[in-house]
Short mmCIF file of C-alpha atoms in Angstrom, two decimals:
data_model
loop_
_atom_site.label_atom_id
_atom_site.label_comp_id
_atom_site.label_asym_id
_atom_site.label_seq_id
_atom_site.Cartn_x
_atom_site.Cartn_y
_atom_site.Cartn_z
CA TYR A 113 60.14 148.37 33.68
CA ILE A 114 59.06 145.88 36.26
CA LEU A 115 57.81 142.54 35.31
CA GLY A 116 57.51 138.90 36.82
CA ASP A 117 54.37 137.55 38.38
CA ALA A 118 54.06 140.22 40.89
CA SER A 119 53.44 142.84 38.39
CA PRO A 120 50.25 144.11 36.31
CA ASN A 121 51.54 142.30 33.07
CA SER A 122 53.36 139.41 34.68
CA TRP A 123 56.11 138.33 32.48
CA ASP A 124 55.35 140.01 28.83
CA ILE A 125 58.93 141.61 27.60
CA ASN A 126 57.08 142.99 25.18
CA ALA A 127 54.77 145.40 27.30
CA PRO A 128 56.43 145.50 30.87
CA THR A 129 55.19 147.69 33.35
CA PRO A 130 56.72 151.29 33.05
CA LEU A 131 58.23 153.36 36.67
CA GLU A 132 57.92 156.72 36.52
CA MET A 133 61.29 158.80 36.43
CA ARG A 134 61.01 161.26 39.33
CA SER A 135 64.39 162.56 39.32
CA GLU A 136 67.74 161.94 37.21
CA GLY A 137 68.08 158.27 37.97
CA VAL A 138 65.18 157.23 40.01
CA PHE A 139 62.50 155.60 38.85
CA VAL A 140 59.11 155.18 41.09
CA TYR A 141 56.27 152.65 40.49
CA GLU A 142 52.48 153.23 42.07
CA GLY A 143 50.31 150.78 42.16
CA HIS A 144 49.45 147.24 43.34
CA LEU A 145 51.59 144.25 43.04
CA PHE A 146 50.70 140.95 43.41
CA ALA A 147 51.94 137.75 45.44
CA GLY A 148 55.03 136.79 43.64
CA SER A 149 58.30 136.84 41.79
CA LEU A 150 59.78 140.83 40.58
CA GLN A 151 62.43 141.84 38.12
CA ALA A 152 63.64 145.13 36.39
CA THR A 153 64.87 145.94 33.26
CA ILE A 154 65.41 149.49 31.31
CA VAL A 155 65.16 148.05 28.04
CA SER A 156 61.69 146.62 26.72
CA GLY A 157 61.12 143.72 24.27
CA ASP A 158 64.51 142.31 24.94
CA TRP A 159 65.65 139.15 27.26
CA ASN A 160 69.53 139.27 26.15
CA VAL A 161 70.37 142.31 28.15
CA PRO A 162 71.37 143.26 31.93
CA PHE A 163 68.42 143.18 34.40
CA ILE A 164 67.79 144.92 37.50
CA LEU A 165 68.13 142.02 39.83
CA PRO A 166 68.52 141.65 43.81
CA LEU A 167 71.63 140.51 45.32
CA THR A 168 70.39 137.24 46.41
CA ASN A 169 67.40 135.02 44.64
CA GLY A 170 64.29 135.50 47.17
CA CYS A 171 64.83 139.04 48.25
CA LYS A 172 61.67 139.51 50.25
CA ILE A 173 59.44 142.62 49.41
CA THR A 174 56.81 143.34 52.16
CA LEU A 175 54.53 146.47 52.59
CA SER A 176 56.70 147.10 55.18
CA GLY A 177 59.94 147.14 53.37
CA VAL A 178 62.59 144.99 51.29
CA GLU A 179 64.61 142.30 53.16
CA ASN A 180 67.80 144.04 51.38
CA ASP A 181 68.16 147.31 49.25
CA GLY A 182 70.47 146.43 47.26
CA PHE A 183 70.65 145.30 43.61
CA ASP A 184 72.89 144.46 40.86
CA TYR A 185 72.76 144.69 36.65
CA LEU A 186 73.25 140.86 35.71
CA VAL A 187 72.58 139.27 32.38
CA ASP A 188 71.83 135.72 34.39
CA HIS A 189 67.98 136.29 35.38
CA THR A 190 68.20 133.76 38.13
CA ASN A 191 67.85 136.26 41.03
CA MET A 192 64.33 137.18 41.73
CA TRP A 193 62.57 140.01 44.20
CA GLN A 194 59.86 137.98 46.04
CA VAL A 195 56.44 140.08 46.85
CA GLU A 196 55.38 138.41 50.14
CA GLU A 197 52.07 140.19 50.21
CA ALA A 198 49.54 141.85 47.74
CA GLY A 199 48.74 145.10 48.37
CA SER A 200 49.48 148.71 46.80
CA TYR A 201 53.18 149.55 46.93
CA ARG A 202 55.30 152.26 46.27
CA LEU A 203 58.81 151.22 44.42
CA THR A 204 61.61 153.29 44.26
CA PHE A 205 64.47 152.56 41.87
CA ASP A 206 67.83 154.44 42.82
CA LEU A 207 70.40 153.67 39.44
CA ASN A 208 73.02 156.46 40.81
CA ASN A 209 73.15 153.99 43.79
CA TRP A 210 72.02 151.13 43.07
CA THR A 211 69.34 150.37 46.02
CA ILE A 212 65.49 150.10 45.92
CA LYS A 213 63.10 150.96 48.35
CA ALA A 214 59.46 149.48 49.29
CA GLU A 215 56.81 151.14 51.02
CA ASN A 216 52.66 150.98 51.79
CA ALA A 217 51.70 153.45 49.16
CA ASP A 218 48.13 153.21 50.85
CA ILE A 219 46.39 154.18 47.29
CA PRO A 220 42.41 154.52 48.21
CA ASP A 221 39.96 152.31 46.51
CA ILE A 222 39.08 153.69 43.34
CA PRO A 223 35.11 154.91 43.63
CA GLU A 224 32.30 153.27 41.85
CA PRO A 225 31.60 156.03 39.38
CA ASP A 226 28.11 157.02 38.35
CA LYS A 227 28.98 157.61 34.50
CA LEU A 228 31.86 155.93 32.49
CA TYR A 229 32.48 157.66 28.97
CA MET A 230 35.28 157.16 26.31
CA ILE A 231 37.31 159.80 24.22
CA GLY A 232 40.27 159.67 21.82
CA SER A 233 41.11 159.30 18.03
CA ALA A 234 39.39 155.52 17.83
CA THR A 235 36.11 156.95 19.16
CA ASP A 236 33.22 158.74 17.32
CA GLY A 237 33.48 161.88 18.91
CA SER A 238 37.52 161.74 18.86
CA TRP A 239 38.39 164.06 21.51
CA ASN A 240 35.63 166.28 21.77
CA LEU A 241 34.54 165.47 25.81
CA ASP A 242 30.71 166.96 24.55
CA ARG A 243 30.73 163.83 22.34
CA ALA A 244 32.27 161.32 24.77
CA THR A 245 31.15 157.85 24.34
CA GLU A 246 29.23 156.90 27.32
CA PHE A 247 29.12 153.22 28.40
CA THR A 248 26.05 151.20 29.82
CA PRO A 249 26.19 149.76 33.33
CA VAL A 250 25.77 146.09 33.70
CA ALA A 251 22.81 145.19 35.65
CA GLY A 252 23.63 142.94 38.66
CA VAL A 253 27.61 143.75 38.44
CA ASP A 254 28.70 146.52 40.81
CA GLY A 255 31.34 148.71 39.09
CA GLY A 256 30.70 146.88 35.48
CA TYR A 257 29.87 148.67 32.03
CA THR A 258 29.83 147.37 28.72
CA TRP A 259 29.55 149.32 25.19
CA THR A 260 29.71 147.79 21.68
CA GLY A 261 30.14 149.87 18.59
CA TYR A 262 32.63 150.41 15.93
CA LEU A 263 35.72 151.55 16.83
CA SER A 264 38.61 153.39 14.19
CA LYS A 265 41.85 152.84 13.91
CA GLY A 266 43.60 154.75 16.99
CA THR A 267 43.77 155.22 20.54
CA PHE A 268 41.19 156.12 23.59
CA LYS A 269 41.22 155.94 27.11
CA ALA A 270 37.76 156.25 29.63
CA CYS A 271 36.65 159.13 32.29
CA THR A 272 34.33 159.09 34.96
CA ILE A 273 33.59 162.83 34.68
CA LYS A 274 34.01 165.42 31.10
CA ASP A 275 37.28 167.26 32.39
CA PHE A 276 40.82 166.43 30.97
CA SER A 277 42.82 167.43 34.35
CA ALA A 278 41.04 164.45 36.35
CA PRO A 279 42.32 161.25 36.55
CA PHE A 280 41.62 158.61 33.48
CA TYR A 281 40.93 154.96 33.31
CA ARG A 282 43.96 153.64 31.10
CA PRO A 283 46.24 150.50 30.73
CA SER A 284 48.91 150.13 33.10
CA SER A 285 51.60 150.26 29.83
CA SER A 286 51.89 152.33 26.73
CA GLU A 287 52.17 149.39 24.71
CA CYS A 288 48.83 148.10 24.91
CA TYR A 289 47.07 147.15 22.11
CA ILE A 290 43.32 145.80 20.76
CA SER A 291 42.74 144.10 17.53
CA GLU A 292 40.36 141.20 16.01
CA SER A 293 42.42 139.20 18.44
CA GLY A 294 41.48 141.05 21.73
CA ILE A 295 43.67 142.78 23.59
CA THR A 296 47.24 142.52 24.95
CA ALA A 297 47.01 143.19 28.18
CA ALA A 298 43.90 143.43 30.69
CA ASP A 299 45.31 145.56 33.78
CA VAL A 300 43.79 148.87 34.09
CA VAL A 301 44.96 151.92 36.11
CA TYR A 302 43.14 155.34 37.53
CA THR A 303 45.66 158.12 37.25
CA THR A 304 46.55 161.40 35.72
CA SER A 305 50.02 160.68 34.22
CA PRO A 306 51.44 158.69 32.46
CA ASP A 307 48.72 159.66 29.74
CA ASP A 308 48.79 156.01 28.26
CA GLN A 309 46.16 154.94 26.06
CA TRP A 310 44.63 152.26 24.48
CA ASN A 311 46.17 151.41 20.90
CA VAL A 312 42.95 150.06 18.54
CA MET A 313 45.40 148.42 15.50
CA THR A 314 42.36 147.03 13.50
CA ALA A 315 39.28 149.23 12.70
CA GLY A 316 35.75 147.39 13.44
CA ASN A 317 33.31 146.47 15.71
CA TYR A 318 34.21 145.76 19.03
#
């Protein structure tokens, strides 16, 4: 996982941003990073474990690469990477060789959809795409969609076309919860995998 000012979920240790394992010991994050600090961990929900940290505090990450590709496992969380410029990144952590690689992911902008639907066990239509719940465009707000109604306890994700093989809008981590108190993280990604979904903890009108 990554966390910090530069990551989608900031410093939320209970919902850090997950990486995808591409091969044994090699983990990749592809997505937006803000300008700010960054650390990595292999355990969510626990500050009292060794973190994956740069060898020197303030090691710079830019769209051109990383200042020093080495890292260490440290209990003292003082050292942080510093993302110098916001943008679309591909971060590769090689836990076998203790190295990090940063690249410009050049992820294209997401086109504004003509339609937006949600499906899942929390919705009235469950996982039946023919009964997917359709959002209403928000007048005067480009890319804005709204829906008001009842959600059951369960999960959901959103799609622009009724096709399970197409990318979905989904939370940026697997532990994003919705309740009467609100939502635990507002970040949204548009991807085919991993199959993360919003988790409605309390049934009710939303």
